[in-house]
Coordinates of C-alpha atoms in Angstrom, one line a residue:
M8 CA 0.0 0.3 0.2
E9 CA 1.1 3.2 -1.2
L10 CA 1.1 5.6 1.9
Q11 CA 0.0 9.3 0.2
F12 CA 0.4 12.2 3.1
E13 CA 2.9 12.7 5.2
W14 CA 3.8 10.7 8.5
H15 CA 5.7 12.0 12.2
A16 CA 6.9 9.2 14.3
E17 CA 7.3 10.1 17.9
L18 CA 9.2 7.7 20.5
F19 CA 8.0 8.3 23.7
W20 CA 10.5 6.7 26.6
Y21 CA 8.9 5.3 29.8
V22 CA 11.4 3.4 32.5
D23 CA 8.4 0.3 33.3
L24 CA 6.6 -1.4 30.8
G25 CA 3.2 0.2 29.1
D26 CA 0.6 -2.2 28.9
Y27 CA -2.8 -1.4 27.4
P28 CA -2.5 1.6 25.8
D29 CA -4.8 3.6 24.4
L30 CA -5.2 6.7 22.4
G31 CA -8.1 9.8 22.7
F32 CA -8.3 12.9 22.0
D33 CA -10.1 16.3 23.5
G34 CA -12.1 18.1 21.3
I35 CA -10.5 21.7 21.5
L36 CA -8.8 22.7 18.3
S37 CA -5.3 22.5 18.6
G38 CA -4.8 26.2 17.5
S39 CA -6.1 26.9 20.7
G40 CA -4.4 24.1 23.1
G41 CA -6.6 20.7 22.6
A42 CA -4.0 17.8 23.5
V43 CA -4.2 14.4 22.6
Y44 CA -4.0 11.7 25.3
I45 CA -2.3 8.7 26.0
T46 CA -3.1 6.4 28.8
S47 CA -1.4 2.6 30.0
N48 CA -0.7 0.7 32.3
Q49 CA 2.2 0.5 33.6
F50 CA 4.6 -2.2 35.1
T51 CA 7.9 -3.3 36.1
F52 CA 11.0 -4.6 34.4
P53 CA 10.9 -8.5 34.0
S54 CA 7.1 -8.6 32.1
T55 CA 6.8 -12.2 33.5
T56 CA 7.1 -11.3 36.9
G57 CA 7.0 -8.1 36.4
F58 CA 4.1 -6.1 38.9
F59 CA 1.5 -3.3 38.6
E60 CA 2.8 0.6 39.4
T61 CA 0.5 3.2 38.5
A62 CA -1.4 4.7 35.3
A63 CA -0.2 6.8 33.1
L64 CA -1.4 9.4 31.1
N65 CA 0.5 11.3 28.7
I66 CA -0.6 14.5 27.2
L67 CA 0.3 15.6 23.9
P68 CA 0.0 18.8 22.4
K69 CA -2.4 18.9 19.1
S70 CA 0.1 22.5 17.2
A71 CA 3.1 21.1 17.5
L72 CA 2.2 16.8 16.7
Y73 CA 0.1 17.2 13.8
S74 CA 2.5 19.9 12.3
G75 CA 5.2 17.6 13.4
Q76 CA 7.4 19.7 15.6
N77 CA 9.3 19.1 18.7
F78 CA 7.3 19.5 21.5
N79 CA 6.7 19.1 25.0
W80 CA 4.4 17.2 26.9
W81 CA 3.5 15.9 30.2
K82 CA 3.0 12.7 32.2
V83 CA 0.7 12.7 35.0
Y84 CA 0.6 9.1 36.9
N85 CA -0.5 7.4 40.4
F86 CA -4.6 7.9 39.8
F87 CA -6.4 6.7 43.1
N88 CA -10.3 5.4 43.0
G89 CA -12.5 7.0 45.7
D90 CA -11.9 3.9 47.5
G91 CA -7.9 4.7 47.9
S92 CA -7.2 2.1 45.4
S93 CA -5.4 2.8 42.4
A94 CA -7.0 3.7 39.5
Y95 CA -6.2 0.2 36.9
T96 CA -6.8 0.4 32.7
L97 CA -7.8 4.7 32.1
R98 CA -9.4 4.8 28.9
A99 CA -9.5 8.6 27.5
A100 CA -12.4 9.9 26.2
K101 CA -12.6 9.9 21.7
T102 CA -14.5 13.1 21.7
I103 CA -17.2 13.8 19.2
G104 CA -17.8 17.7 19.6
D105 CA -17.2 20.6 22.2
A106 CA -16.8 19.0 25.3
S107 CA -16.1 22.6 26.5
G108 CA -12.6 23.1 27.1
R109 CA -12.0 19.3 29.0
E110 CA -11.4 15.7 28.6
Y111 CA -13.0 13.2 30.4
L112 CA -11.5 9.7 31.4
V113 CA -13.4 6.7 32.6
N114 CA -11.7 3.7 34.3
T115 CA -13.6 0.3 36.1
R116 CA -12.5 -0.8 39.5
N117 CA -11.0 -3.9 38.6
S118 CA -10.7 -6.0 41.8
F119 CA -11.1 -9.8 42.3
F120 CA -13.8 -9.3 44.1
G121 CA -16.2 -7.2 42.1
S122 CA -16.7 -3.7 42.5
S123 CA -20.4 -1.4 42.3
F124 CA -19.0 1.9 40.5
V125 CA -16.8 3.5 37.8
S126 CA -14.8 6.7 38.6
L127 CA -14.7 10.0 36.4
W128 CA -11.6 12.0 35.2
R129 CA -12.1 15.4 34.6
V130 CA -8.0 16.9 32.2
I131 CA -8.1 19.9 31.3
P132 CA -5.0 20.3 29.7
T133 CA -2.7 24.0 29.5
F134 CA 0.2 25.1 27.5
P135 CA 2.9 25.2 27.7
P136 CA 2.3 22.3 29.9
T137 CA 3.1 24.2 33.7
A138 CA -0.1 23.4 35.3
T139 CA -2.9 21.1 34.3
N140 CA -5.8 20.9 36.4
V141 CA -6.4 17.1 36.5
A142 CA -8.5 15.3 39.5
L143 CA -11.6 13.1 40.2
Q144 CA -14.7 14.2 39.1
A145 CA -17.4 11.9 40.4
T146 CA -17.3 8.1 41.5
V147 CA -20.6 6.5 39.7
T148 CA -23.0 3.9 41.8
I149 CA -23.9 1.7 38.9
G150 CA -24.5 -1.7 41.0
S151 CA -22.0 -4.9 41.2
Y152 CA -20.1 -6.7 38.5
A153 CA -17.4 -9.3 38.7
I154 CA -15.0 -10.7 36.5
P155 CA -16.5 -12.9 34.0
P156 CA -15.8 -16.6 33.7
N157 CA -13.8 -17.4 31.1
A158 CA -15.7 -18.7 28.2
P159 CA -15.8 -22.4 25.9
Q160 CA -15.5 -23.3 22.8
Q161 CA -17.4 -26.1 20.2
G162 CA -15.2 -29.0 19.3
C163 CA -12.9 -29.0 22.7
S164 CA -12.6 -28.3 26.3
N165 CA -9.8 -25.3 26.1
L166 CA -11.7 -21.9 27.3
L167 CA -10.7 -18.5 26.0
D168 CA -10.0 -15.4 28.4
T169 CA -12.5 -13.3 28.7
N170 CA -9.7 -11.0 31.1
D171 CA -11.3 -9.2 33.8
N172 CA -13.8 -6.0 34.4
R173 CA -11.7 -3.8 32.8
I174 CA -13.5 -0.9 30.8
Y175 CA -11.8 -0.9 26.7
N176 CA -13.0 2.4 25.0
A177 CA -14.7 5.5 26.1
V178 CA -16.5 8.2 23.9
W179 CA -17.7 11.6 24.8
R180 CA -20.9 12.8 22.8
N181 CA -23.0 15.3 22.9
G182 CA -22.4 15.5 27.1
R183 CA -22.3 11.6 28.0
I184 CA -19.4 9.4 27.6
Y185 CA -20.0 6.0 26.7
G186 CA -18.1 3.1 28.1
A187 CA -18.2 -1.6 27.8
F188 CA -16.7 -4.7 29.4
T189 CA -17.3 -7.7 30.3
Q190 CA -18.8 -9.1 33.8
S191 CA -20.0 -12.1 34.9
F192 CA -24.1 -12.7 35.4
N193 CA -26.5 -15.6 35.4
F194 CA -29.1 -15.5 32.9
G195 CA -30.9 -18.4 34.6
S196 CA -29.4 -21.2 34.3
G197 CA -25.4 -20.6 35.3
T198 CA -22.9 -17.7 35.4
V199 CA -21.8 -16.7 31.6
A200 CA -19.8 -13.8 30.8
A201 CA -21.6 -10.3 29.7
I202 CA -21.4 -6.9 28.7
R203 CA -22.0 -4.0 30.2
Y204 CA -22.3 -1.3 28.8
L205 CA -22.9 3.0 29.8
A206 CA -23.9 6.2 29.0
I207 CA -23.1 8.6 32.3
N208 CA -24.3 12.2 31.5
M209 CA -21.4 13.9 32.5
G210 CA -23.5 17.2 33.6
T211 CA -25.3 14.9 36.9
N212 CA -22.0 12.4 37.4
L213 CA -25.3 9.5 36.9
A214 CA -25.5 6.6 34.5
E215 CA -28.9 7.3 31.9
I216 CA -28.2 4.5 30.6
N217 CA -26.8 0.9 32.2
T218 CA -27.2 -2.1 31.1
V219 CA -26.7 -6.0 31.0
Y220 CA -26.6 -7.9 27.5
G221 CA -26.4 -11.2 26.7
A222 CA -27.9 -14.3 26.2
D223 CA -28.3 -17.3 28.9
G224 CA -25.7 -20.4 27.7
F225 CA -23.4 -17.9 25.7
Y226 CA -20.8 -16.0 26.8
Y227 CA -20.1 -12.3 25.6
F228 CA -16.5 -10.6 26.4
Y229 CA -14.2 -7.7 23.9
P230 CA -16.9 -5.3 23.6
A231 CA -16.4 -1.8 22.4
V232 CA -19.1 0.9 21.9
H233 CA -19.6 4.3 20.3
P234 CA -22.7 6.0 19.8
N235 CA -23.5 7.9 16.0
D236 CA -24.6 11.4 15.2
A237 CA -27.7 10.5 16.4
D238 CA -26.8 9.1 19.8
D239 CA -28.3 5.8 18.4
I240 CA -25.6 2.9 20.5
T241 CA -23.5 0.0 18.1
L242 CA -21.9 -2.8 20.1
V243 CA -19.0 -4.7 18.5
F244 CA -17.1 -8.0 20.9
A245 CA -16.9 -11.8 21.3
R246 CA -19.3 -14.7 21.5
S247 CA -19.2 -18.4 21.7
N248 CA -20.7 -21.0 23.9
S249 CA -19.8 -24.9 24.0
S250 CA -22.0 -25.2 20.5
E251 CA -20.3 -21.7 18.8
F252 CA -16.3 -21.5 18.3
G253 CA -15.7 -17.5 18.5
G254 CA -16.9 -15.1 16.5
V255 CA -17.8 -11.4 15.7
H256 CA -20.9 -10.4 16.3
V257 CA -22.6 -6.1 16.7
T258 CA -25.9 -4.7 18.6
G259 CA -26.9 -1.5 18.3
R260 CA -29.2 0.4 20.4
R261 CA -31.8 3.5 18.7
F262 CA -31.4 6.6 21.1
G263 CA -34.5 7.1 24.0
F264 CA -35.2 3.3 23.5
P265 CA -34.8 0.9 25.9
N266 CA -34.1 -2.3 24.8
T267 CA -30.9 -3.3 22.6
E268 CA -31.3 -5.1 19.3
P269 CA -31.0 -8.9 19.7
S270 CA -27.4 -9.3 17.9
A271 CA -26.3 -9.8 14.7
Q272 CA -23.7 -11.8 13.3
L273 CA -20.7 -10.1 11.3
Q274 CA -18.2 -13.6 10.6
A275 CA -18.4 -16.5 12.9
G276 CA -15.8 -18.8 14.0
Q277 CA -14.4 -22.6 12.2
E278 CA -12.6 -23.7 14.6
C279 CA -11.6 -24.0 18.3
I280 CA -8.4 -22.1 19.3
T281 CA -6.5 -24.2 22.0
G282 CA -4.3 -21.9 23.2
G283 CA -7.3 -20.6 24.7
R284 CA -5.9 -16.7 24.9
W285 CA -7.8 -14.1 22.9
G286 CA -7.6 -11.1 21.5
D287 CA -7.8 -8.4 24.4
Y288 CA -10.0 -5.3 22.4
Y289 CA -12.5 -5.8 20.0
G290 CA -12.3 -1.9 18.2
I291 CA -15.0 0.6 17.0
A292 CA -14.7 4.0 15.0
R293 CA -17.0 6.8 14.1
D294 CA -17.1 7.4 9.8
P295 CA -14.8 11.1 9.6
S296 CA -16.6 11.7 6.9
D297 CA -20.3 10.4 8.1
G298 CA -21.2 10.3 11.7
S299 CA -24.1 7.8 10.7
R300 CA -21.5 4.9 10.4
I301 CA -19.9 3.2 12.9
W302 CA -16.7 0.8 11.9
V303 CA -15.9 -1.9 13.7
Y304 CA -13.3 -5.1 14.2
G305 CA -13.0 -8.2 16.0
E306 CA -10.8 -10.7 16.2
W307 CA -12.9 -14.5 15.3
A308 CA -10.9 -18.1 14.9
K309 CA -9.9 -18.3 11.6
N310 CA -9.2 -22.0 10.6
V311 CA -5.7 -20.3 8.7
T312 CA -3.9 -23.3 7.0
G313 CA -0.2 -24.0 7.7
I314 CA -0.8 -22.6 11.4
N315 CA -1.7 -25.3 14.4
S316 CA -4.5 -24.4 15.9
D317 CA -2.8 -21.9 18.9
F318 CA -2.4 -19.0 16.5
D319 CA -5.3 -19.3 13.8
W320 CA -7.3 -16.4 14.4
G321 CA -8.7 -13.7 11.6
T322 CA -9.7 -10.4 11.9
Q323 CA -13.5 -8.6 10.6
W324 CA -13.8 -5.3 9.0
D325 CA -17.7 -4.4 9.3
Q326 CA -19.0 -1.1 8.5
T327 CA -22.8 -0.5 11.1
R328 CA -25.4 2.5 9.9
Y329 CA -28.9 2.5 11.2
V330 CA -30.9 2.2 8.0
A331 CA -32.6 5.1 6.3
P332 CA -36.5 4.1 5.8
S333 CA -38.4 5.4 2.3
S334 CA -40.5 8.1 2.0
S335 CA -41.8 6.9 -0.5
P336 CA -45.4 5.7 -0.1
T337 CA -45.8 2.4 0.0
P338 CA -47.3 0.1 -3.0
A339 CA -48.1 -2.9 -0.4
L340 CA -52.4 -3.6 -0.5
T341 CA -54.0 -4.1 2.8
R342 CA -57.3 -3.9 3.5
L343 CA -59.5 -4.4 6.5
E344 CA -63.4 -6.2 6.3
R345 CA -65.4 -4.3 7.7
Q346 CA -67.4 -7.3 8.1
T347 CA -65.6 -10.0 10.3
G348 CA -62.9 -7.7 11.1
N349 CA -60.6 -9.5 9.8
F350 CA -57.1 -7.5 8.5
F351 CA -55.8 -8.6 5.1
T352 CA -51.9 -7.6 3.4
D353 CA -51.2 -9.1 0.0
G354 CA -47.4 -10.5 0.5
T355 CA -45.9 -11.7 3.9
Y356 CA -46.0 -10.4 6.6
F357 CA -42.1 -11.3 8.4
C358 CA -42.1 -10.9 12.4
G359 CA -38.9 -12.1 12.5
L360 CA -40.1 -15.4 14.8
S361 CA -40.6 -19.0 12.9
S362 CA -44.1 -19.1 14.0
G363 CA -46.8 -17.1 13.1
C364 CA -47.1 -13.7 15.5
Y365 CA -48.1 -10.2 15.5
N366 CA -44.7 -7.2 16.2
A367 CA -46.1 -3.8 17.3
T368 CA -42.8 -3.3 17.7
V369 CA -40.1 -4.3 19.6
G370 CA -40.0 -4.3 23.6
A371 CA -43.1 -2.3 23.1
D372 CA -46.3 -2.8 25.2
L373 CA -49.7 -2.3 24.6
A374 CA -51.3 1.2 26.4
E375 CA -54.8 3.3 27.4
R376 CA -56.0 6.3 27.0
I377 CA -56.0 7.3 30.1
N378 CA -57.7 10.8 32.1
V379 CA -55.8 12.2 35.2
S380 CA -56.0 14.2 37.8
E381 CA -52.6 15.4 38.0
A382 CA -49.5 15.8 35.8
V383 CA -48.1 12.5 34.9
E384 CA -44.6 11.4 33.0
P385 CA -43.7 8.2 31.4
G386 CA -42.7 6.4 34.1
H387 CA -44.8 6.9 37.3
V388 CA -46.6 4.5 38.5
V389 CA -50.4 5.5 38.8
E390 CA -53.6 4.4 41.0
P391 CA -57.2 4.8 40.1
D392 CA -57.9 8.3 42.2
P393 CA -60.1 7.9 45.2
N394 CA -61.4 11.2 45.1
Q395 CA -62.7 11.5 41.2
P396 CA -64.5 8.4 40.2
K397 CA -62.7 6.8 36.2
L398 CA -59.4 9.4 36.4
Y399 CA -55.8 8.5 37.8
R400 CA -53.5 9.7 39.8
K401 CA -49.5 9.6 40.8
A402 CA -50.1 5.9 42.8
R403 CA -49.7 5.9 46.8
T404 CA -50.9 2.5 48.1
H405 CA -52.1 0.4 45.1
A406 CA -51.0 -0.1 41.2
S407 CA -52.7 -0.1 38.5
G408 CA -50.2 0.7 35.7
V409 CA -47.4 2.6 34.6
I410 CA -47.4 5.7 32.2
S411 CA -46.4 4.5 28.4
A412 CA -42.8 5.5 27.3
H413 CA -42.6 3.9 24.2
P414 CA -46.1 2.3 23.0
G415 CA -46.6 -0.3 20.1
M416 CA -50.4 -0.2 20.2
T417 CA -52.7 1.8 21.5
L418 CA -56.7 1.5 23.0
A419 CA -59.1 3.8 23.9
N420 CA -58.1 6.7 21.4
V421 CA -61.4 9.3 20.8
P422 CA -62.2 8.8 17.0
G423 CA -61.1 11.2 14.7
Q424 CA -59.1 12.6 16.8
S425 CA -56.3 9.0 17.3
M426 CA -52.5 10.1 18.7
L427 CA -51.0 7.8 16.4
P428 CA -47.7 6.3 18.2
R429 CA -45.4 5.9 14.4
P430 CA -41.9 5.1 13.5
K431 CA -40.3 8.1 12.2
G432 CA -40.1 9.1 8.6
W433 CA -41.8 5.3 7.7
T434 CA -45.2 5.5 5.8
S435 CA -47.9 3.7 8.0
V436 CA -50.4 1.2 6.1
I437 CA -53.0 1.1 8.4
E438 CA -53.4 4.3 11.0
E439 CA -57.1 3.5 12.4
A440 CA -59.2 0.2 12.2
S441 CA -62.4 1.0 13.8
F442 CA -63.6 -2.4 16.1
S443 CA -65.7 -2.6 18.6
L444 CA -65.5 -2.8 23.3
M445 CA -68.2 -4.4 24.7
N446 CA -68.9 -0.2 26.1
G447 CA -68.5 1.0 23.0
P448 CA -66.9 2.0 19.7
K449 CA -63.5 2.3 20.4
T450 CA -59.8 3.4 17.8
L451 CA -57.3 0.6 17.9
A452 CA -54.7 2.7 16.9
L453 CA -51.7 1.1 14.8
S454 CA -48.6 1.7 12.6
V455 CA -47.4 -1.1 10.4
S456 CA -45.3 -0.3 7.5
V457 CA -45.6 -3.7 5.0
R458 CA -43.2 -2.3 3.1
A459 CA -40.6 -2.1 5.0
L460 CA -40.0 -5.2 6.0
L461 CA -41.4 -6.6 2.0
E462 CA -38.7 -5.0 0.3
G463 CA -34.9 -5.0 0.9
S464 CA -33.1 -8.4 1.9
S465 CA -34.1 -11.7 1.8
S466 CA -34.9 -11.9 5.1
P467 CA -36.5 -8.2 6.5
R468 CA -36.6 -8.2 10.1
I469 CA -39.7 -6.6 12.5
S470 CA -36.7 -4.7 14.3
Q471 CA -36.2 -2.8 11.9
L472 CA -39.3 -1.3 11.8
A473 CA -39.3 -1.1 15.9
S474 CA -35.5 0.7 16.4
L475 CA -36.9 4.1 15.1
P476 CA -37.6 6.5 17.4
L477 CA -41.6 6.8 18.4
V478 CA -42.9 9.9 16.8
Y479 CA -46.6 11.9 17.4
P480 CA -48.5 13.8 15.1
E481 CA -48.1 17.4 16.1
A482 CA -51.8 17.3 14.5
S483 CA -53.6 14.5 17.2
G484 CA -56.3 15.9 19.7
D485 CA -55.8 13.1 21.7
S486 CA -53.2 13.8 23.9
R487 CA -53.6 12.0 27.0
P488 CA -51.1 9.5 29.1
L489 CA -50.9 6.4 27.7
L490 CA -50.8 3.5 30.5
A491 CA -49.5 0.7 29.9
L492 CA -51.2 -2.7 30.3
M493 CA -48.5 -5.2 29.9
G494 CA -44.6 -5.5 27.9
R495 CA -41.4 -3.7 29.0
V496 CA -42.1 -0.6 30.4
P497 CA -39.1 2.2 31.7
V498 CA -40.3 3.2 35.5
K499 CA -39.3 5.8 37.7
A500 CA -38.2 3.7 40.9
T501 CA -36.1 4.6 43.8
T502 CA -34.6 2.5 46.7
E503 CA -36.1 3.1 49.8
N504 CA -36.0 0.1 50.7
G505 CA -33.5 -1.2 49.6
P506 CA -31.5 -1.6 46.3
I507 CA -33.1 -3.0 43.6
H508 CA -31.4 -6.4 41.2
P509 CA -33.4 -7.8 38.3
G510 CA -36.0 -10.5 39.2
D511 CA -37.0 -8.4 42.2
L512 CA -40.6 -8.2 43.2
L513 CA -41.7 -4.2 42.9
I514 CA -44.2 -2.1 44.7
V515 CA -45.4 1.4 44.9
S516 CA -43.6 3.5 46.4
A517 CA -44.3 4.2 50.5
T518 CA -42.7 8.0 50.7
H519 CA -42.4 9.0 46.5
P520 CA -45.8 9.4 44.5
G521 CA -45.6 7.9 41.2
Y522 CA -42.6 5.7 42.3
A523 CA -41.9 2.0 42.7
M524 CA -39.7 0.3 45.5
R525 CA -38.0 -3.0 45.9
C526 CA -40.9 -5.4 47.5
A527 CA -39.4 -7.0 50.4
D528 CA -41.8 -10.1 51.3
A529 CA -44.4 -11.0 48.7
K530 CA -46.8 -12.6 51.0
S531 CA -47.4 -9.1 52.3
C532 CA -47.2 -6.9 48.4
E533 CA -50.3 -7.9 47.6
G534 CA -53.0 -5.4 45.0
A535 CA -49.7 -2.7 45.2
E536 CA -47.9 -5.1 42.6
V537 CA -46.3 -2.7 39.4
G538 CA -43.9 -5.6 38.3
K539 CA -40.5 -7.4 37.7
A540 CA -37.8 -5.0 37.7
L541 CA -35.3 -5.9 34.1
E542 CA -32.8 -3.9 35.3
A543 CA -30.5 -2.8 38.7
L544 CA -30.8 0.6 40.4
E545 CA -28.2 0.1 43.8
S546 CA -29.4 3.8 44.5
G547 CA -30.8 6.5 44.3
E548 CA -34.0 7.4 42.4
G549 CA -33.8 6.1 39.0
L550 CA -35.3 5.0 35.6
I551 CA -35.0 1.0 35.5
L552 CA -36.5 -1.5 32.6
V553 CA -39.2 -3.9 34.4
L554 CA -42.0 -6.3 33.5
V555 CA -45.3 -4.5 33.5
T556 CA -48.4 -7.8 33.8
S557 CA -51.8 -7.7 33.5
R558 CA -53.6 -7.6 37.3

């Protein structure tokens, strides 16, 4: 390959061995004091018997670095977490946009005994480098995590090294820092390696996204995360189990949506790696010319001719993006048979499952319009208002349901004034279909794009439809709140009755109207149940995903 540009090489000497290096950059212009940041773990020599000394940060001025001039640079070391432990594997953010003249770093508490927080660091570079502001900005509690088990492979007893809880990359964009790491988790039938990914608001120092991702019986490890210019998240990672060779997978999560998409396999593994050692990190980056595209790469178990299976591996490169929907009207023919109420579409309806089913949106809920006696917002738990019949209020003692954030199907819309939740940019084939309930005619509002399911690839996924943000037409006249009757729903929660963990039964909060709390004794919680927690909340108040069921 012929290089088309001028390159400059810089050599940085260390007394110790620099391990796990990473490079980040701030959003400051080179002429205004911007810098490039290199982090590493420093070990004493020799490498086979050396011990960890400190995490180090090198700060390099962009102005001289970009122009190939000689420059002064400086090293910061002896980073300590809020509990006094040494910071390990600092990750400097790749800053997309302007972070107000600052650079941010993040690290987990990588301990054999596990931990429950991440450390956020703030750097304000000054040039010449006579005084730099480097400080621990916050210790963010995210819930417990522990070192993952190593991953089994198909066809042999050798295990792939999943490493520990160190964070693998960091990205700053739009006031949030994103990061991901591997941890242990039990999805039901035993502990496996799973992914924890975070989006932390740097203004509030709170985790807006704090999600464990994986599957029962499968091992997910070495994640890398990156948002696009719409703040949609992409994740790339390794996956294996006893019936699957190590391969590369990718997934994503639309901005504002509570659920992570099912993963797609970019490259399947071909054989068992008998050496056991796996690549220490996967790569991910935003395309500099198109902020909607994210590049990913990762290791997979490749059968390389002439190389024994101790060292066989390949690297898979791919570009990902969220598919933009067509703006043209759908040509698909659909109709409603008024005599029977049957709905027909010409062509095949694909819901993503092997048997017949109906999906309004993946992970959405069934919700009904209600009237309220006080202001409510998505996530509030509500109950009938005892002082105003037929109205609802924030729950004090009982739970009728939760105000929906992302309804997939809505009931009890006012005829002629239906508020139709539809994926932004998609043309709905059917917008209203009248049907009868026991108390008279009502309107069923749904938005299904048959064109989206039929055109494109040979195996279209309804998740492409579901992953788009829901918007409400401005012309709609029905602005009443939507009560989620069943489904997975974001719920406002508090830890006044103890930390909340996945699987905990939640009931109405005793002190926070409209909030849910942990139920300590299921027998005493009858009548106040909100649902079962699907996410953790270790302290304070927050919004967590809850499985709401009919009562």
